[in-house]
Amino acid sequence: MKRFIVTFLFLLFASILLAAPDGDGVVFDGSNGFRVDAKDVKLAPNGFSVAAWVRVTKTDGSQMFVSCGKPAEDFSLYLYQDKVRLLVEHAPKSGGGPGNSYDFALAPMPKPGVWTHYLGTYDGETISVYVDGVKKASKKAVCKRDAFAEPLFLGSGPEQGRGLVGSMDDVQLWNRSLTADEVQKVYDGEIVADKMFARWIASEKKGNDWSNAVDGGPKAVVFRPSASESSTAPPSREIELLNKKDDGYRGIWYHNQPSKDEYVFKYSGGLGTYPANHYPFAVYAPAVDKTFFCYGGTEKNTEKSLLHEVSYFDHKTGTVPKPTILLDKRTDDAHDNPVMNIDDDGYVWIFSTSHGTGRPSFIHRSKKPYDIEEFERIAPTKLVDGTEVPLDNFSYFQIYHLKGKGFAAMFTTYDKRVLGDPKTISQRTLCSMSSLDGVKWTAWKAYAGILHGHYQSTGTFKDEKVGASFNFHPNDRESGRVGLNYRSNLYYMETSDLGETWKNAKGETVETPLKDVDNKALVHDYFAEGLNVYIMDVNFDAKGNPIVLYLTSKGYESGPKNDPRRWHTAYWTGSAWKIKPITDSDNNYDFGSLYVEDGNFWRIIGTTEKGPQPYNTGGEVAVWTSKDAGDTWTKEKQLTANSEFNQCYPRRPVNAHPDFYALWASGHGRQKSESTLYYCNKNGDVFELPRTMNENVQKPKRAGTVQ
């Protein structure tokens, strides 16, 4: 019996050796990959197969093997949350629908260092995944779409943070669904040529090109999301600077992570002033008595694409002009919303952000001070190893102009190399850079990259310092709390030299980049309490002591099971952090802005009240005030009521003028809708920015849903 078992194991091991690649394959480091142009992708969405030999170095994070389009669109064969998925988008977005529909089949993940064969099939009705020739999973998903229209990626995706760390070989695609017998043949190394679309073998890789072994098949070209040439959008020169007038104010509607329950999405709605990690959207300029603002708009007819738009409110006349459209970002992703600031000479700067590295970023400057009629595109550079290179990508941008010091930027990168640690698993690393003129920028300096990374909010005290408050994305595999959906803990630190050095609130030097969960910047350990943390705003008292506004919840999903969503302030009194509750709301992505006014008088304008789509993003807007520096809070006034859609993300302008005190947008919480932009004054009166304008200048009307 023992001899039989030994013989069986030997034969099994030998068969694996014969089937698996005999070399190192094509090596991927998490930031490199290969790309096939969309025009060359001829796969039919109602019948295709994809296969690859994969050897992973580690199993953390999301790692794309073969993907078409963005995550959750077209299809992806990838490693995610300890499983390998074949995800297929089987129904497209429609004009009135909530978004794309997709499903996936789950198979066991590979063991690190072991060649494993994955083959996924889709026949228009069922998704199946085979591991080493054996079917491990299937899922029903009826196809209702006509074509895949996006680029194909090998070992990467169009956005950062999803690259393969390991090797791949013999990647094959067919324009039909393979049978189980054919899958076994492919695993055994036989050629199944019928309707084979592509085959990429390691030996065919030459430099930056990976030639196709199928006659006439498309070539894959090297793709590195962190490099300037890696963008899946057209090159910068092909995204036109429009400088044209819109005929009204229409915000972008956006959703993220379908939840397949009554709440439909993790978050969604009118997100023209989203996310919390972008700032500022508005700046008051006393020299001309105007509040300039930007937002994520959308085109009039289809409302599918994100437009970067800029305008102003004239405090002398109480009017707004037609907004200026800078560009079409060619995405509907509100993470690409613009931010702005104004320099010492009055020039208006617009920073066009990108969600990851899959799309380019831009910087524009008004041609005249305090003017929005015409902007010019800047060609900024940053330093890399002492050499100037193009600065054409940045995410979650927070930009400050400090008098006499120039620009200070706090932002996020998905390029792991910035940490200088090959073992890092950080997906979102916090960085700083600065510039005297907005054109030549310093090298990126990472200041936090704990485990899977961070989300942050920042603020300034006068022109003296920038404070950053952030959470961290854990990697607790035992409890299942891994990645951004389990963001937790509250951290704070500040810099007085544009990000070169950092201190905590006590004034103690903090060694950066932070990599340990427990460090000098930790304000409160919410991870130990099992709570998520969502940071909204950072402000300062008259002495420069920081105040952080944030909420906590029991989990990332929408709905009452993760109540309470409790709002807090964390206030450094000069000797200790004082954490006080404010109120509860009903969604993790409810949002408020914190205003520090006279003495100990603080004000919050936020979406604390239940809206027409309860437990979805936003709600009704209310004003909360504290007369004792946050010890106790009172709901002073509810600004909106009986709204048709939820109000979302009221933002505090820099130097906020009493007549234009917060800017936000509305949108349906559970399905695509129009989005209207609003602002309020300090007294709590709400005004609607006109969706259509017949005149070049118009007075906004008082909103009709005010109590």
PDB file of C-alpha atoms in Angstrom, residues 169-264:
ATOM      1  CA  ASP A 169       3.414  32.123 -18.777  1.00  0.00           C
ATOM      2  CA  ASP A 170       1.377  30.694 -21.646  1.00  0.00           C
ATOM      3  CA  VAL A 171      -1.527  33.132 -21.483  1.00  0.00           C
ATOM      4  CA  GLN A 172      -4.241  32.016 -23.918  1.00  0.00           C
ATOM      5  CA  LEU A 173      -7.596  33.405 -25.026  1.00  0.00           C
ATOM      6  CA  TRP A 174     -10.333  31.901 -27.203  1.00  0.00           C
ATOM      7  CA  ASN A 175     -13.381  33.427 -28.809  1.00  0.00           C
ATOM      8  CA  ARG A 176     -15.589  30.660 -27.470  1.00  0.00           C
ATOM      9  CA  SER A 177     -16.244  28.677 -24.336  1.00  0.00           C
ATOM     10  CA  LEU A 178     -14.031  25.588 -24.075  1.00  0.00           C
ATOM     11  CA  THR A 179     -15.423  22.197 -23.073  1.00  0.00           C
ATOM     12  CA  ALA A 180     -14.153  20.327 -20.013  1.00  0.00           C
ATOM     13  CA  ASP A 181     -12.218  17.926 -22.264  1.00  0.00           C
ATOM     14  CA  GLU A 182     -10.562  20.841 -24.039  1.00  0.00           C
ATOM     15  CA  VAL A 183      -9.657  22.442 -20.729  1.00  0.00           C
ATOM     16  CA  GLN A 184      -7.868  19.255 -19.737  1.00  0.00           C
ATOM     17  CA  LYS A 185      -5.968  19.258 -23.034  1.00  0.00           C
ATOM     18  CA  VAL A 186      -4.852  22.847 -22.490  1.00  0.00           C
ATOM     19  CA  TYR A 187      -3.678  21.963 -19.000  1.00  0.00           C
ATOM     20  CA  ASP A 188      -1.755  18.996 -20.428  1.00  0.00           C
ATOM     21  CA  GLY A 189       0.033  21.337 -22.833  1.00  0.00           C
ATOM     22  CA  GLU A 190      -1.858  20.478 -26.037  1.00  0.00           C
ATOM     23  CA  ILE A 191      -2.830  23.160 -28.542  1.00  0.00           C
ATOM     24  CA  VAL A 192      -6.567  23.838 -28.860  1.00  0.00           C
ATOM     25  CA  ALA A 193      -6.481  26.040 -31.931  1.00  0.00           C
ATOM     26  CA  ASP A 194     -10.172  26.436 -32.793  1.00  0.00           C
ATOM     27  CA  LYS A 195     -10.991  30.164 -32.391  1.00  0.00           C
ATOM     28  CA  MET A 196      -7.844  30.798 -30.385  1.00  0.00           C
ATOM     29  CA  PHE A 197      -7.481  34.576 -30.301  1.00  0.00           C
ATOM     30  CA  ALA A 198      -4.121  34.966 -28.622  1.00  0.00           C
ATOM     31  CA  ARG A 199      -1.283  33.063 -26.981  1.00  0.00           C
ATOM     32  CA  TRP A 200       1.536  34.782 -25.152  1.00  0.00           C
ATOM     33  CA  ILE A 201       4.471  32.519 -24.212  1.00  0.00           C
ATOM     34  CA  ALA A 202       7.380  33.728 -22.080  1.00  0.00           C
ATOM     35  CA  SER A 203       9.937  32.909 -24.768  1.00  0.00           C
ATOM     36  CA  GLU A 204       8.196  35.333 -27.152  1.00  0.00           C
ATOM     37  CA  LYS A 205       8.770  38.349 -24.902  1.00  0.00           C
ATOM     38  CA  LYS A 206      11.388  40.631 -26.416  1.00  0.00           C
ATOM     39  CA  GLY A 207      12.171  43.789 -24.432  1.00  0.00           C
ATOM     40  CA  ASN A 208       9.033  45.903 -24.143  1.00  0.00           C
ATOM     41  CA  ASP A 209       7.016  43.736 -26.553  1.00  0.00           C
ATOM     42  CA  TRP A 210       5.335  40.408 -25.955  1.00  0.00           C
ATOM     43  CA  SER A 211       4.654  38.873 -29.356  1.00  0.00           C
ATOM     44  CA  ASN A 212       1.570  36.785 -30.022  1.00  0.00           C
ATOM     45  CA  ALA A 213       2.100  33.161 -31.048  1.00  0.00           C
ATOM     46  CA  VAL A 214      -1.184  33.180 -32.996  1.00  0.00           C
ATOM     47  CA  ASP A 215      -0.784  34.378 -36.579  1.00  0.00           C
ATOM     48  CA  GLY A 216      -2.265  37.848 -36.892  1.00  0.00           C
ATOM     49  CA  GLY A 217      -2.891  38.043 -33.162  1.00  0.00           C
ATOM     50  CA  PRO A 218      -2.266  41.340 -31.360  1.00  0.00           C
ATOM     51  CA  LYS A 219       1.031  42.163 -29.700  1.00  0.00           C
ATOM     52  CA  ALA A 220       1.099  43.102 -26.007  1.00  0.00           C
ATOM     53  CA  VAL A 221       3.160  46.179 -25.162  1.00  0.00           C
ATOM     54  CA  VAL A 222       4.819  46.868 -21.835  1.00  0.00           C
ATOM     55  CA  PHE A 223       2.598  48.808 -19.437  1.00  0.00           C
ATOM     56  CA  ARG A 224       3.733  50.341 -16.153  1.00  0.00           C
ATOM     57  CA  PRO A 225       0.941  52.224 -14.355  1.00  0.00           C
ATOM     58  CA  SER A 226       3.379  54.327 -12.342  1.00  0.00           C
ATOM     59  CA  ALA A 227       5.127  55.674 -15.445  1.00  0.00           C
ATOM     60  CA  SER A 228       3.945  58.633 -17.502  1.00  0.00           C
ATOM     61  CA  GLU A 229       3.447  56.565 -20.642  1.00  0.00           C
ATOM     62  CA  SER A 230       1.268  54.027 -18.860  1.00  0.00           C
ATOM     63  CA  SER A 231      -2.024  55.873 -18.992  1.00  0.00           C
ATOM     64  CA  THR A 232      -4.896  53.940 -20.536  1.00  0.00           C
ATOM     65  CA  ALA A 233      -6.508  57.233 -21.431  1.00  0.00           C
ATOM     66  CA  PRO A 234      -5.213  59.028 -24.506  1.00  0.00           C
ATOM     67  CA  PRO A 235      -1.940  60.929 -23.996  1.00  0.00           C
ATOM     68  CA  SER A 236      -2.212  64.345 -22.370  1.00  0.00           C
ATOM     69  CA  ARG A 237      -2.067  66.210 -25.673  1.00  0.00           C
ATOM     70  CA  GLU A 238      -5.137  64.305 -26.883  1.00  0.00           C
ATOM     71  CA  ILE A 239      -7.328  65.344 -23.944  1.00  0.00           C
ATOM     72  CA  GLU A 240      -8.255  68.745 -25.215  1.00  0.00           C
ATOM     73  CA  LEU A 241      -8.264  71.865 -23.069  1.00  0.00           C
ATOM     74  CA  LEU A 242     -11.780  73.043 -23.884  1.00  0.00           C
ATOM     75  CA  ASN A 243     -12.067  76.511 -22.313  1.00  0.00           C
ATOM     76  CA  LYS A 244     -15.730  76.665 -23.245  1.00  0.00           C
ATOM     77  CA  LYS A 245     -18.855  77.794 -21.433  1.00  0.00           C
ATOM     78  CA  ASP A 246     -21.453  75.433 -20.059  1.00  0.00           C
ATOM     79  CA  ASP A 247     -25.077  76.570 -20.091  1.00  0.00           C
ATOM     80  CA  GLY A 248     -25.713  75.611 -16.484  1.00  0.00           C
ATOM     81  CA  TYR A 249     -24.571  73.726 -13.394  1.00  0.00           C
ATOM     82  CA  ARG A 250     -25.011  69.946 -13.481  1.00  0.00           C
ATOM     83  CA  GLY A 251     -23.098  67.657 -11.144  1.00  0.00           C
ATOM     84  CA  ILE A 252     -21.780  64.155 -11.801  1.00  0.00           C
ATOM     85  CA  TRP A 253     -23.676  61.128 -10.460  1.00  0.00           C
ATOM     86  CA  TYR A 254     -21.439  58.248  -9.392  1.00  0.00           C
ATOM     87  CA  HIS A 255     -21.634  54.916  -7.584  1.00  0.00           C
ATOM     88  CA  ASN A 256     -19.129  52.496  -6.064  1.00  0.00           C
ATOM     89  CA  GLN A 257     -19.277  48.791  -5.201  1.00  0.00           C
ATOM     90  CA  PRO A 258     -22.708  47.288  -5.925  1.00  0.00           C
ATOM     91  CA  SER A 259     -24.070  45.586  -2.817  1.00  0.00           C
ATOM     92  CA  LYS A 260     -26.904  43.473  -4.295  1.00  0.00           C
ATOM     93  CA  ASP A 261     -29.334  44.505  -1.557  1.00  0.00           C
ATOM     94  CA  GLU A 262     -31.993  47.178  -1.150  1.00  0.00           C
ATOM     95  CA  TYR A 263     -29.331  49.870  -0.704  1.00  0.00           C
ATOM     96  CA  VAL A 264     -27.797  48.917  -4.083  1.00  0.00           C
TER      97      VAL A 264
END
